[in-house]
Tab-separated table of C-alpha atoms in Angstrom:
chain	number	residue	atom	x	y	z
A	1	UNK	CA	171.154	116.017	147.736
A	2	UNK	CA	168.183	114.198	148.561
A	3	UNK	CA	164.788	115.228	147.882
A	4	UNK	CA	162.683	117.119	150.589
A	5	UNK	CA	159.964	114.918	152.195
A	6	UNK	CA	156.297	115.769	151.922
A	7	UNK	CA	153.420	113.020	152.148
A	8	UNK	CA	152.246	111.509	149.439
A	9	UNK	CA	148.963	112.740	148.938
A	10	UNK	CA	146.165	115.010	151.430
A	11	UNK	CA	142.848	115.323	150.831
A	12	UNK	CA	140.077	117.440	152.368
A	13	UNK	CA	136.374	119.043	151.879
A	14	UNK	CA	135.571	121.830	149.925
A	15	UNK	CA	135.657	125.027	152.364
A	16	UNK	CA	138.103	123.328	154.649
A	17	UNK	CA	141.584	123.859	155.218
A	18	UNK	CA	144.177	121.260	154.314
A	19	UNK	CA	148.257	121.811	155.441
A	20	UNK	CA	151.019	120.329	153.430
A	21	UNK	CA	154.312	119.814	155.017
A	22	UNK	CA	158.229	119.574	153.307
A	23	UNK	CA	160.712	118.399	155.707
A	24	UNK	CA	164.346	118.918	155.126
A	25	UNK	CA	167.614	119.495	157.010
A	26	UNK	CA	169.701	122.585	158.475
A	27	UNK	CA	171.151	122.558	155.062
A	28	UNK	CA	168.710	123.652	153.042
A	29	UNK	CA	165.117	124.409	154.476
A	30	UNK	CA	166.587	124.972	158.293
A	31	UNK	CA	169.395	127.198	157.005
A	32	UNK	CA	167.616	129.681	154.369
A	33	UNK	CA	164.438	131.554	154.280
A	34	UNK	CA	164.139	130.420	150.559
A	35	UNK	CA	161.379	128.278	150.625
A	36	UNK	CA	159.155	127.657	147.703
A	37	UNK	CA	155.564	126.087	146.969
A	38	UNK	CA	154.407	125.444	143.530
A	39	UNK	CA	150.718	123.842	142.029
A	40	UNK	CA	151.168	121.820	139.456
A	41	UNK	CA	148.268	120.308	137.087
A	42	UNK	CA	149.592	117.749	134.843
A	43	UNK	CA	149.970	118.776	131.110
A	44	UNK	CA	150.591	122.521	132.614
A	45	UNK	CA	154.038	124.057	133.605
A	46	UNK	CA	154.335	124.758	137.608
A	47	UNK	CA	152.778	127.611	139.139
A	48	UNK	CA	154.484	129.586	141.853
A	49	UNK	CA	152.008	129.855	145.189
A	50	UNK	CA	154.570	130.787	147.491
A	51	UNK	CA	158.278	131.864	147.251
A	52	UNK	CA	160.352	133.093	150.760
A	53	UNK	CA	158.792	131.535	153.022
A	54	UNK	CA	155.507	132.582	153.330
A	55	UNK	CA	155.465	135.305	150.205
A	56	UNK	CA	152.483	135.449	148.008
A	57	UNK	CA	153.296	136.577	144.264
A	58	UNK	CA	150.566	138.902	142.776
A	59	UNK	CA	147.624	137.278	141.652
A	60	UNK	CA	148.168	134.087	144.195
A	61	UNK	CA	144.803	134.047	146.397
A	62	UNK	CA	145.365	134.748	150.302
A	63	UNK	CA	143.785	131.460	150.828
A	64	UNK	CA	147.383	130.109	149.988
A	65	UNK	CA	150.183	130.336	152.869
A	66	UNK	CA	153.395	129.604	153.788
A	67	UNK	CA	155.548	129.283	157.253
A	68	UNK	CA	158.509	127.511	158.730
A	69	UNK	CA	159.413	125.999	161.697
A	70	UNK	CA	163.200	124.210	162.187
A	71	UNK	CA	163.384	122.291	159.431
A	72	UNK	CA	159.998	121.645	158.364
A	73	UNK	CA	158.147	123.825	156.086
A	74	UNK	CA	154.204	124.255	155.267
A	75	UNK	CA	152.128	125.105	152.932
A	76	UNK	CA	148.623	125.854	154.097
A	77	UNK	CA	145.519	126.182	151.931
A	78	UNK	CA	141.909	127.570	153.271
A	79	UNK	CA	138.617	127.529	152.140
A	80	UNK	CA	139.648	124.648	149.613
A	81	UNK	CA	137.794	124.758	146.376
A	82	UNK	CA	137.696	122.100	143.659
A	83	UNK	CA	140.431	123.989	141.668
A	84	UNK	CA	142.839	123.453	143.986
A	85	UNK	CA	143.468	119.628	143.492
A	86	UNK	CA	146.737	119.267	142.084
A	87	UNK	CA	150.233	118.278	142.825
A	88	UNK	CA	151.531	120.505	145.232
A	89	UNK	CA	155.879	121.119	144.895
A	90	UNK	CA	158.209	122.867	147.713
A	91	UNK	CA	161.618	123.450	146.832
A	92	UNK	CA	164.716	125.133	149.264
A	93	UNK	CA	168.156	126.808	148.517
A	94	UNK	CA	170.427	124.169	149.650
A	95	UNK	CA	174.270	124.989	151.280
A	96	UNK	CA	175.963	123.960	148.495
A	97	UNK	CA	173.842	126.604	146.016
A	98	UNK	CA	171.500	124.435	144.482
A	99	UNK	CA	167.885	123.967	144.780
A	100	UNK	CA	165.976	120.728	146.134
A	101	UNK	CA	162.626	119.916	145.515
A	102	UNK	CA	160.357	117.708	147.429
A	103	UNK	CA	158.687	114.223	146.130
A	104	UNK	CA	155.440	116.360	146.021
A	105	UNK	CA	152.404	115.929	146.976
A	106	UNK	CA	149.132	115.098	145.448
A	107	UNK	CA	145.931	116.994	147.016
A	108	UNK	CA	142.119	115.623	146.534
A	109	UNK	CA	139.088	117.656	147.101
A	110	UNK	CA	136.456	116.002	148.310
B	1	UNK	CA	154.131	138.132	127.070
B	2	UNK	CA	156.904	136.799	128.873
B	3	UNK	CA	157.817	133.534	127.434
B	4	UNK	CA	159.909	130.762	127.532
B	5	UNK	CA	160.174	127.858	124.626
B	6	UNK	CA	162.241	125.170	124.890
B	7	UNK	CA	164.132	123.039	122.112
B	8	UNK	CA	166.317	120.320	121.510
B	9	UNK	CA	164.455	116.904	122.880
B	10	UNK	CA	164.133	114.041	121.379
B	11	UNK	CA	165.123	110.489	121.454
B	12	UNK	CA	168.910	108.880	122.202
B	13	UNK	CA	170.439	106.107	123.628
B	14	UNK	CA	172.231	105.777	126.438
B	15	UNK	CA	175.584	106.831	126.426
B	16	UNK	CA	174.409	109.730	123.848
B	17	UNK	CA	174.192	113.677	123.811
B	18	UNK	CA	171.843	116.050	123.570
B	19	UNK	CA	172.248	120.206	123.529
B	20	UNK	CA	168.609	121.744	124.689
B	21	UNK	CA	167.685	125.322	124.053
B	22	UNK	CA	165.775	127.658	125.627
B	23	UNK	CA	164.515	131.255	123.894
B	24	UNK	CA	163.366	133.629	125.950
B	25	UNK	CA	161.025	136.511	124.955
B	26	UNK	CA	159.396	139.487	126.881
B	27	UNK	CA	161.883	139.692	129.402
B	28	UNK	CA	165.006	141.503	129.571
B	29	UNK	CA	166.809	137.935	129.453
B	30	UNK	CA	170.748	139.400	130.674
B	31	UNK	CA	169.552	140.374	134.118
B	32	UNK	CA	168.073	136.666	135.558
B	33	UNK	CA	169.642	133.883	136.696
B	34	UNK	CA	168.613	130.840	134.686
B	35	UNK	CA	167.642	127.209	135.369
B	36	UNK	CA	166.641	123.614	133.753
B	37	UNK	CA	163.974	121.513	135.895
B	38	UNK	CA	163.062	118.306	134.660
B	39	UNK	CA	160.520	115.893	135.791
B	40	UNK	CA	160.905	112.298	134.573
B	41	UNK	CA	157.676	110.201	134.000
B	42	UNK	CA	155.574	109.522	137.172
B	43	UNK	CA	158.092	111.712	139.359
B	44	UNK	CA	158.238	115.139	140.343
B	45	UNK	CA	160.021	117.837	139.505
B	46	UNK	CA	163.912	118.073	139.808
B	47	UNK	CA	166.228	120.553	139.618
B	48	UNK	CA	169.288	120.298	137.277
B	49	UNK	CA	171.516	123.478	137.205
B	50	UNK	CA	171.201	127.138	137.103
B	51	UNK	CA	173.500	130.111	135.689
B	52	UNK	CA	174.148	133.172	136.659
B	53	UNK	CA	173.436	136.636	134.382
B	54	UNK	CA	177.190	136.926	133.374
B	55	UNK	CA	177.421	133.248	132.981
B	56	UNK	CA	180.138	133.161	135.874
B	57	UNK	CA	178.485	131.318	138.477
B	58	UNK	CA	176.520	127.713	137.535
B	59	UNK	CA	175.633	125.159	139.877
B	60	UNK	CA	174.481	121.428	139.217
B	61	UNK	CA	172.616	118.548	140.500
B	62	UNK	CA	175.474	116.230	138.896
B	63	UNK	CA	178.408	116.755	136.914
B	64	UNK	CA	177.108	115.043	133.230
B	65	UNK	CA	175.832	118.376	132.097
B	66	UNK	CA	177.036	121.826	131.380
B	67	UNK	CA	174.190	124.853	131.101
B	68	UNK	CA	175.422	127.842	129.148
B	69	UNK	CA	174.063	130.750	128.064
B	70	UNK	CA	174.289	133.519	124.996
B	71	UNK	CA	172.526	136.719	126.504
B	72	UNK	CA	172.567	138.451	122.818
B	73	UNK	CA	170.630	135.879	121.279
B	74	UNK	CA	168.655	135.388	124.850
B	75	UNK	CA	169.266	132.045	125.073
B	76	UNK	CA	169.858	129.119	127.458
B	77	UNK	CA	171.186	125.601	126.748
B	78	UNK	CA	171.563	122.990	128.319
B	79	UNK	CA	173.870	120.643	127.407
B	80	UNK	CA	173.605	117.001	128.126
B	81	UNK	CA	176.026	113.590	128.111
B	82	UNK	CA	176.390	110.033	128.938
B	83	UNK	CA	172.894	110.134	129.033
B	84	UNK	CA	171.054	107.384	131.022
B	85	UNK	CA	167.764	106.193	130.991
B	86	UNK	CA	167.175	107.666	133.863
B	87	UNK	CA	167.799	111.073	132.666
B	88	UNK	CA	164.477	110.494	130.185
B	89	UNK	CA	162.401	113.461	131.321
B	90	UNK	CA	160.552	116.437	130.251
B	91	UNK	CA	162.977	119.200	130.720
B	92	UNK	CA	161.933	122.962	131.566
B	93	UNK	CA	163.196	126.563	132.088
B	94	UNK	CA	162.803	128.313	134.466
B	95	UNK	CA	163.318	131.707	136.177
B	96	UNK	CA	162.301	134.139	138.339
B	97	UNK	CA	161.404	137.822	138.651
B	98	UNK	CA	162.150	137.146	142.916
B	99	UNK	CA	165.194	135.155	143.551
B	100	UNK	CA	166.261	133.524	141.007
B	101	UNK	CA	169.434	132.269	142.745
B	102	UNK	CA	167.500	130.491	145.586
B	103	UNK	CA	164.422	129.272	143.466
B	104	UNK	CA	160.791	131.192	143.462
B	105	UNK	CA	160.759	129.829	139.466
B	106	UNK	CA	157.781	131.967	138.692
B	107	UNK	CA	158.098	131.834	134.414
B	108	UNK	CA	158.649	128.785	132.987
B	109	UNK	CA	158.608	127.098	129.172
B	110	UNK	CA	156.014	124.126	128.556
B	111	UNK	CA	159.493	122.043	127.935
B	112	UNK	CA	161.298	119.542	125.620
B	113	UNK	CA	160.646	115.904	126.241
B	114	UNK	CA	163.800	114.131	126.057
B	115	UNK	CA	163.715	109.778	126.188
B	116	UNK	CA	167.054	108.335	126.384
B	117	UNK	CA	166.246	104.397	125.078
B	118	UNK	CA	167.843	101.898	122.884
């Protein structure tokens, strides 16, 4: 299973809007609503933004969302603020019942 | 406080084994699926196999590891062989209180670093 592609690295402003994308196939993002974003700071464990698409667990900010088109995936974050910057993880349900993550992706606030 | 601590890591060489814990606390541990992600130095994360409550379903990234569970001592383990360099990761638990089947890991331990060098 390969991993899902997202780009390397974004960067934007503070108080812009930056979008993140994970690209997969019809066997794991394109087949399953079971899309997942997580932040990541180095030194900390992964913290779950998004889960289902475009879900929000409690105590996620609504600047954070999620959506899905084919087999591409994004991850959308408003109003960006300097605690944002972080490595930024999707992951899908794949059709043999495992889970893929992407490469991730490293976001810098400007 | 839900929580998650891992055990086991440490250094091996290649070709070695390696049985990795996991204790969970604050969480009724028999009724979630279970996983192990790792994330090797420099990379991202990975995932390496999951377990169903009852223990009767587990799926893996490759066939060099087994993940097993005892729910009356809530525990996971992981456990590892043939172990390559490549394998030389810190190695988490995971779970989740959504769908733990499909992903949406939203507990996780601070994990085991495991180096697999001569």
């Amino acid at each position: 299973q390969s991993a899902l592609a997202q780009p390397a690295s974004v960067s934007g402003s503070l108080g812009q809007s930056i979008t993140i994308s994970c690209t997969g196939t019809s066997s794991d993002v394109g087949g399953y609503n079971y899309v997942s974003w997580y932040q990541h700071h180095p030194g900390n464990a992964p913290r779950l933004m998004i889960y289902d698409v475009s879900n929000r667990p409690s105590g996620v900010s609504n600047r954070f969302s999620g959506s899905k088109s084919g087999n591409t995936a994004s991850l959308t974050i408003s109003g960006l603020q300097a605690e944002d910057e972080a490595d930024y993880y999707c992951s899908s349900y794949t059709m043999t019942s495992t889970v893929v993550f992407g490469g991730g992706t490293k976001l810098t606030v400007l | 406080e839900v929580q998650l601590v891992e055990a086991g890591g440490g250094v091996v060489q290649p070709g070695g084994s390696l049985r990795l814990s996991c204790v969970a606390s604050g969480l009724t541990f028999r009724n979630y699926w279970m996983s192990w992600v790792r994330q090797a130095p420099g990379k991202g994360l990975e995932w390496v196999a999951n377990i169903k409550q009852d223990g009767s379903e587990r799926y893996y990234m490759e066939g060099r590891f087994t993940i097993s569970r005892d729910n009356a001592k809530n525990s996971l383990y992981l456990q590892m062989s043939s172990l390559r360099a490549e394998d030389t990761a810190v190695y988490h638990c995971a779970t989740s209180r959504y769908s733990g089947k499909y992903g949406a890991f939203d507990i996780w331990g601070q994990g085991t670093i495991v180096t697999v060098s001569s």
